[in-house]
Short mmCIF file of C-alpha atoms in Angstrom, two decimals:
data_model
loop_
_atom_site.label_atom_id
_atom_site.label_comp_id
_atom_site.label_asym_id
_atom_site.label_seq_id
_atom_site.Cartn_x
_atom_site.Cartn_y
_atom_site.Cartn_z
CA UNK A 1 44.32 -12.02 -6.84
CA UNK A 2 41.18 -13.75 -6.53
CA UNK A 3 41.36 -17.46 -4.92
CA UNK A 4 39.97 -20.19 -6.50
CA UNK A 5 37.22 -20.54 -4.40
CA UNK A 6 35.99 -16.98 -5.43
CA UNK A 7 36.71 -17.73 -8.92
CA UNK A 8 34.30 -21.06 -8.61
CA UNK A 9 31.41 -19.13 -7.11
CA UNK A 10 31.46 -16.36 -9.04
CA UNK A 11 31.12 -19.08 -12.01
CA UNK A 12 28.05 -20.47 -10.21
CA UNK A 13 26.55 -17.49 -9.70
CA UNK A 14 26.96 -16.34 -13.49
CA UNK A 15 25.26 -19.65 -14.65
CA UNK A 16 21.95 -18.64 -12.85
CA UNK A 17 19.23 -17.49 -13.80
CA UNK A 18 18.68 -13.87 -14.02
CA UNK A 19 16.37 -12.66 -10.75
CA UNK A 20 13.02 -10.58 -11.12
CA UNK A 21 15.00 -6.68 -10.86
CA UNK A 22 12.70 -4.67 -9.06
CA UNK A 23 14.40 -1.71 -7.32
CA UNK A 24 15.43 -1.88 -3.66
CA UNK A 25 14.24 1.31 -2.85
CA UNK A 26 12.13 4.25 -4.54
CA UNK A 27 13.88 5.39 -7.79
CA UNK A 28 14.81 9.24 -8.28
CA UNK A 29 13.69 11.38 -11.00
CA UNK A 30 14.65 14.45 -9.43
CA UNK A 31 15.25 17.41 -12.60
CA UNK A 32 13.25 15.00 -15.23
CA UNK A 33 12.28 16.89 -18.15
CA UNK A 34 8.80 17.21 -19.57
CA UNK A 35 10.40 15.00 -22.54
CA UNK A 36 11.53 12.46 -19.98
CA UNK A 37 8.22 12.51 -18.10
CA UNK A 38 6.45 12.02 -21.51
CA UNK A 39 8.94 8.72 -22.06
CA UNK A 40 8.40 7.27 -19.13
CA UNK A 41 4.34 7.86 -18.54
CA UNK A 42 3.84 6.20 -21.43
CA UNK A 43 6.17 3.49 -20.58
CA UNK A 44 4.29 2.72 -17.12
CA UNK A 45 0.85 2.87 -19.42
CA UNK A 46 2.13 0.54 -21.81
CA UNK A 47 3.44 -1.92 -19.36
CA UNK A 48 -0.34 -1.30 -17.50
CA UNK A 49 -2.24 -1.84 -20.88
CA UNK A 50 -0.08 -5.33 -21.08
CA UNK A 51 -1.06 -5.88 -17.81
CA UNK A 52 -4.78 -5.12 -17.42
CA UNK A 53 -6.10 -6.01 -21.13
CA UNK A 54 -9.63 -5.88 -20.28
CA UNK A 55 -9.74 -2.86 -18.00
CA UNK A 56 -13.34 -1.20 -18.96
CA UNK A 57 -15.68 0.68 -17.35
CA UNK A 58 -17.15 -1.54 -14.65
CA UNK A 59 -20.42 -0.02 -14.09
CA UNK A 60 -23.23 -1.66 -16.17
CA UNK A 61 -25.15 0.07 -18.63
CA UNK A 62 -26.95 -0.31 -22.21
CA UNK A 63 -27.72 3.49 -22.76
CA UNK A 64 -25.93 6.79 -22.16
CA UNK A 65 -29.06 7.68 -19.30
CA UNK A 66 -27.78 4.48 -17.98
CA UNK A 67 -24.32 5.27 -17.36
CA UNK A 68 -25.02 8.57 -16.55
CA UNK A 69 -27.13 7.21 -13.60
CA UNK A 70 -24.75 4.79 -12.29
CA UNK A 71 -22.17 7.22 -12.33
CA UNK A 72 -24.15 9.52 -10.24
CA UNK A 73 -24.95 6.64 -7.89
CA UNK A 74 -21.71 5.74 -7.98
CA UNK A 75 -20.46 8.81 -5.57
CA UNK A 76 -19.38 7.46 -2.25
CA UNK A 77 -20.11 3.51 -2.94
CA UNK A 78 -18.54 0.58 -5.00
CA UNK A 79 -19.12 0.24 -8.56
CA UNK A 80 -19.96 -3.63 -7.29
CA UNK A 81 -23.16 -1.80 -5.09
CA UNK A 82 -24.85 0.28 -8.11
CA UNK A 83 -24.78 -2.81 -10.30
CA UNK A 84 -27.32 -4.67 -7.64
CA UNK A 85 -29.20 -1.71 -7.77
CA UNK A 86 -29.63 -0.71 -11.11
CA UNK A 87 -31.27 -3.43 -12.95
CA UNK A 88 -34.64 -2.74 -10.65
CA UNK A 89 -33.48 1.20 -11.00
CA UNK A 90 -33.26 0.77 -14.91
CA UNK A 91 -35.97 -2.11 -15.25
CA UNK A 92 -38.70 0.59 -13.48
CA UNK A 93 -37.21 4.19 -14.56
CA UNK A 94 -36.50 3.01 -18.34
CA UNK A 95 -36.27 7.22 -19.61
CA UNK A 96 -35.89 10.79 -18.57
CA UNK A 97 -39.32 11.20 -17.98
CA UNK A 98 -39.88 8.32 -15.77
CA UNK A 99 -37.60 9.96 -13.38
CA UNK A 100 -38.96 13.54 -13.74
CA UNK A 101 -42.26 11.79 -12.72
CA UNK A 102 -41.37 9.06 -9.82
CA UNK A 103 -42.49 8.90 -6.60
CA UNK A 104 -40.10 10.09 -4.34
CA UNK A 105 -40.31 7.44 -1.68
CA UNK A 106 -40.02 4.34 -3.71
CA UNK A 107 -36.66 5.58 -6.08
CA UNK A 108 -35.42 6.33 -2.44
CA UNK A 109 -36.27 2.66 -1.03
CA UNK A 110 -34.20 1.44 -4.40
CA UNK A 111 -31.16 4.07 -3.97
CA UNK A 112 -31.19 3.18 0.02
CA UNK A 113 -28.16 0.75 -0.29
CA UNK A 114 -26.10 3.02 -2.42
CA UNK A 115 -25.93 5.72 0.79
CA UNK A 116 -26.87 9.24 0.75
CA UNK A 117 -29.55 8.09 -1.13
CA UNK A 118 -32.03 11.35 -0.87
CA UNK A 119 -29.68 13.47 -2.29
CA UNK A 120 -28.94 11.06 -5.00
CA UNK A 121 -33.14 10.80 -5.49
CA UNK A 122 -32.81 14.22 -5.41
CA UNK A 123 -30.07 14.30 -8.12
CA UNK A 124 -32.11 11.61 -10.50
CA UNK A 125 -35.69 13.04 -10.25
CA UNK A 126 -34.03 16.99 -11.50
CA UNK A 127 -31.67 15.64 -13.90
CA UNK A 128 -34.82 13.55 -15.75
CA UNK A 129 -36.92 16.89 -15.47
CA UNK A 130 -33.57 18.81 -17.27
CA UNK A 131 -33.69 15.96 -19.78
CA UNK A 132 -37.42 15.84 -21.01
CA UNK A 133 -37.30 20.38 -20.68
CA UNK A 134 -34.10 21.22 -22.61
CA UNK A 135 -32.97 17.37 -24.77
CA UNK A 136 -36.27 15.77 -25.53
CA UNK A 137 -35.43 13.74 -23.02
CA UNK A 138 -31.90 12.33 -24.42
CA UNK A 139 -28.30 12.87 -22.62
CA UNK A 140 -26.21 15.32 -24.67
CA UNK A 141 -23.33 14.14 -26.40
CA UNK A 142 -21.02 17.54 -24.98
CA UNK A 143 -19.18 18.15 -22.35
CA UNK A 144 -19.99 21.72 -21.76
CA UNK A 145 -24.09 20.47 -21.83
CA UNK A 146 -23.61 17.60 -19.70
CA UNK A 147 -21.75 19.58 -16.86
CA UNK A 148 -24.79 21.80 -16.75
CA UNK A 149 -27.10 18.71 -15.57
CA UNK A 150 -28.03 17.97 -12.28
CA UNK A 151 -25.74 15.76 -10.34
CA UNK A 152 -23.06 15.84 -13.09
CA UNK A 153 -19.85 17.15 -13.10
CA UNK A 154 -16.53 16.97 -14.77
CA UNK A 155 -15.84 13.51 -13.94
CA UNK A 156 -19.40 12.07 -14.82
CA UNK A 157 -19.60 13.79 -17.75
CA UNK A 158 -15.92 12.12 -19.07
CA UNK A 159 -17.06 8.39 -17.98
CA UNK A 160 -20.67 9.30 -20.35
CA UNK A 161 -18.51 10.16 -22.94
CA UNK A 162 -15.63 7.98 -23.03
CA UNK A 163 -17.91 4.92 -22.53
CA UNK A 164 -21.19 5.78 -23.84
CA UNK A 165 -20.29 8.26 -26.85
CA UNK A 166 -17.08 7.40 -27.38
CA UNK A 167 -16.00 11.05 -27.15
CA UNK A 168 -11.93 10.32 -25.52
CA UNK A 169 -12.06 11.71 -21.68
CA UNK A 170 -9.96 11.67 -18.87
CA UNK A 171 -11.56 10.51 -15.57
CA UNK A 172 -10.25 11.84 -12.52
CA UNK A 173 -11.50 10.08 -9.57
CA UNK A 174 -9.86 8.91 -6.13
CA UNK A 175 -7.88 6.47 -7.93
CA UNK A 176 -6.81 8.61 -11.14
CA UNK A 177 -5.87 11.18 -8.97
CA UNK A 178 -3.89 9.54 -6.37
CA UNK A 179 -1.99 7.06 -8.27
CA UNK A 180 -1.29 9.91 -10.81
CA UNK A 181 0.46 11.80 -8.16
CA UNK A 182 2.21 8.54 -6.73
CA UNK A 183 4.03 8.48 -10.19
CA UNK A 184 5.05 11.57 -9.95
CA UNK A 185 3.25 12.79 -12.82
CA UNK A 186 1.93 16.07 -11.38
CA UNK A 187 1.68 16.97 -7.88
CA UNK A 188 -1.75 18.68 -8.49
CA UNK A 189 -4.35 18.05 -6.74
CA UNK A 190 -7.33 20.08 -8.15
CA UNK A 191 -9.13 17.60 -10.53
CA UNK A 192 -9.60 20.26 -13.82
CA UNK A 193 -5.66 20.70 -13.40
CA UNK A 194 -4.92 16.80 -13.16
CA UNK A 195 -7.35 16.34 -16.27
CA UNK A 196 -5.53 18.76 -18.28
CA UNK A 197 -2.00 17.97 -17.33
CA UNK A 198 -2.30 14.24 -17.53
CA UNK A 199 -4.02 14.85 -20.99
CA UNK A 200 -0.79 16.65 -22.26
CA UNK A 201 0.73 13.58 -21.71
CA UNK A 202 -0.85 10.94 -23.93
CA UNK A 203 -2.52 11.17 -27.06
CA UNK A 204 -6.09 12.09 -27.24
CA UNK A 205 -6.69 8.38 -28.48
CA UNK A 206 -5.90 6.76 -25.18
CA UNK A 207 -7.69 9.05 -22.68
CA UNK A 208 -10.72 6.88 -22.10
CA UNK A 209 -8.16 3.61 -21.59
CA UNK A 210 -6.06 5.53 -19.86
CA UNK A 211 -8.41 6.12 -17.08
CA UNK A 212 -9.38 2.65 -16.82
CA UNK A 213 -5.75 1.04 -16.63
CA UNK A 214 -5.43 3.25 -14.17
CA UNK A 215 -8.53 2.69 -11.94
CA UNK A 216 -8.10 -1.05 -12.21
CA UNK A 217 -4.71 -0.75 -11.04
CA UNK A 218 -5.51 1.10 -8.14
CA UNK A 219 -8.41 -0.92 -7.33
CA UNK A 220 -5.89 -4.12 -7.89
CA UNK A 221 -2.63 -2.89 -6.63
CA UNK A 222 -2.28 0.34 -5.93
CA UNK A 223 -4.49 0.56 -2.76
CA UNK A 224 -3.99 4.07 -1.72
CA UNK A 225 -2.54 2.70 2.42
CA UNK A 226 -0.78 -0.63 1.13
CA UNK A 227 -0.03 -0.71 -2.28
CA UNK A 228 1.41 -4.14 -3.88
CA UNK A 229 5.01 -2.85 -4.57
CA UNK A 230 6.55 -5.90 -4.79
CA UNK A 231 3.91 -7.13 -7.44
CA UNK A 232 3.43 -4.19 -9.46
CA UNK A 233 4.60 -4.52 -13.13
CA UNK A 234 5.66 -1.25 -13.08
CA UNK A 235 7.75 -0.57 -10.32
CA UNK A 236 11.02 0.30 -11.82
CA UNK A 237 9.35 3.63 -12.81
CA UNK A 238 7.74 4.75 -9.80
CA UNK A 239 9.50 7.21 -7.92
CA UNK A 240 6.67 6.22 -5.04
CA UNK A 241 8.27 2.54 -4.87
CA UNK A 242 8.63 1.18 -1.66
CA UNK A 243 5.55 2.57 -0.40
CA UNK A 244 4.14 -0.87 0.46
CA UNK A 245 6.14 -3.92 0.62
CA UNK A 246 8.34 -4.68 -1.68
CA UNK A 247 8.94 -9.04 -0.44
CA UNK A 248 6.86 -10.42 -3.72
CA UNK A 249 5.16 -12.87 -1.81
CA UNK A 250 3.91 -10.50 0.89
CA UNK A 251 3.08 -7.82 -1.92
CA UNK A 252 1.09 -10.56 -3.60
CA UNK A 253 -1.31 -11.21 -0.45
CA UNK A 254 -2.47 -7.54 -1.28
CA UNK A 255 -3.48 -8.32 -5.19
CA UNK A 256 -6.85 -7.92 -5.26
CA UNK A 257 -9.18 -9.89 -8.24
CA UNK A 258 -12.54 -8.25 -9.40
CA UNK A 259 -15.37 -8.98 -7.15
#
């Protein structure tokens, strides 16, 4: 029989409020079927599009050449770096053919803080020459013709079309790809195969969104050594919880705000 003492703080502790239930250690979806996985990506995206309601592409641009640019200059630097660059970059190279025909030393002296900056000069001044020769000078509006330009690949060509075309693409970069696999859903690593498995997931409509939910998210919270597990919003559905610490107020510490 319970004594009355028990009885009295067991009354207490019914009368309070209910505390914040994040799990105390990483939850198990071992034998999850494809069903299930479907249920609960889209669970953890609509929790993240709650969360992150004006998660866009953070590179600036006007024009599709623009954002096919940045994104090229984007490779191994902060979206924060190309946006001091570009509006000289864009504000002196305003088309195709300006690139095709700049002088090699001065687009490398504006690409110098962006790193590896004379392959990149390399990458502009060809992919303005395959412009003006083969599009009149405008970016293509396909995936299988803007994969063929210099400098662009699978990834580029998915932020040009999401953002500038709006053309629905998945973009698998460091953070797609590594908080994709922290959710456990795929193990993949091979970017085609994460593009194409993480697109079975969702509807066509939310590809674009979907890749910037969860860029900002890893850029935010999800830091790929200490992720903020104890602040994350969608915790209870990680199988990777725990991976960082999961005290709120030392998880919040690691919440990072755009620059």
């Amino acid at each position: 029989m319970p004594t009355q003492r028990a009885e009295a703080l067991a009354s207490v502790d019914s009368a309070l409020p209910e505390p914040l239930k994040l799990p105390r250690k990483a939850p198990v979806f071992t034998g999850e079927t494809h069903t299930q996985l479907v249920r609960r990506a889209r669970k953890m995206h609509k929790v993240l599009t709650e969360t992150y309601p004006d998660a866009h592409c953070e590179l600036d641009f006007t024009t599709p050449l623009e954002l096919l640019v940045a994104t090229i200059l984007s490779a191994q630097t902060t979206d924060v770096m190309v946006n001091k660059v570009t509006p000289t970059l864009f504000a002196k190279y305003p088309d195709a053919a300006a690139y095709a025909e700049a002088d090699r030393e001065e687009l490398e002296t504006i690409l110098k803080p962006t790193g590896f900056f004379r392959a990149k000069t390399n990458s502009l001044m060809k992919l303005g020459q395959a412009l003006v020769d083969e599009y009149d000078g405008v970016v293509p509006d396909k995936l299988e013709e803007l994969v063929k330009l210099p400098g662009t690949g699978r990834k580029t060509a998915n932020v040009v079309l999401g953002n500038a075309f709006g053309v629905p693409g998945i973009t698998v970069d460091t953070h797609f790809g590594r908080l994709v696999r922290r959710f456990g859903w795929t193990e993949e690593e091979d970017p085609v195969k994460v593009e194409h498995l993480i697109g079975a997931l969702f509807p066509k409509k939310d590809w674009t969104m979907l890749s910037h939910r969860l860029i900002f998210h890893g850029r935010r919270r999800c830091h790929a050594k200490k992720p903020a597990c104890g602040a994350c919003p969608i915790a209870q559905w990680c199988p990777s919880y725990g991976t960082g610490p999961i005290d709120p107020e030392l998880a919040a510490k690691l919440v990072k705000t755009p620059a």
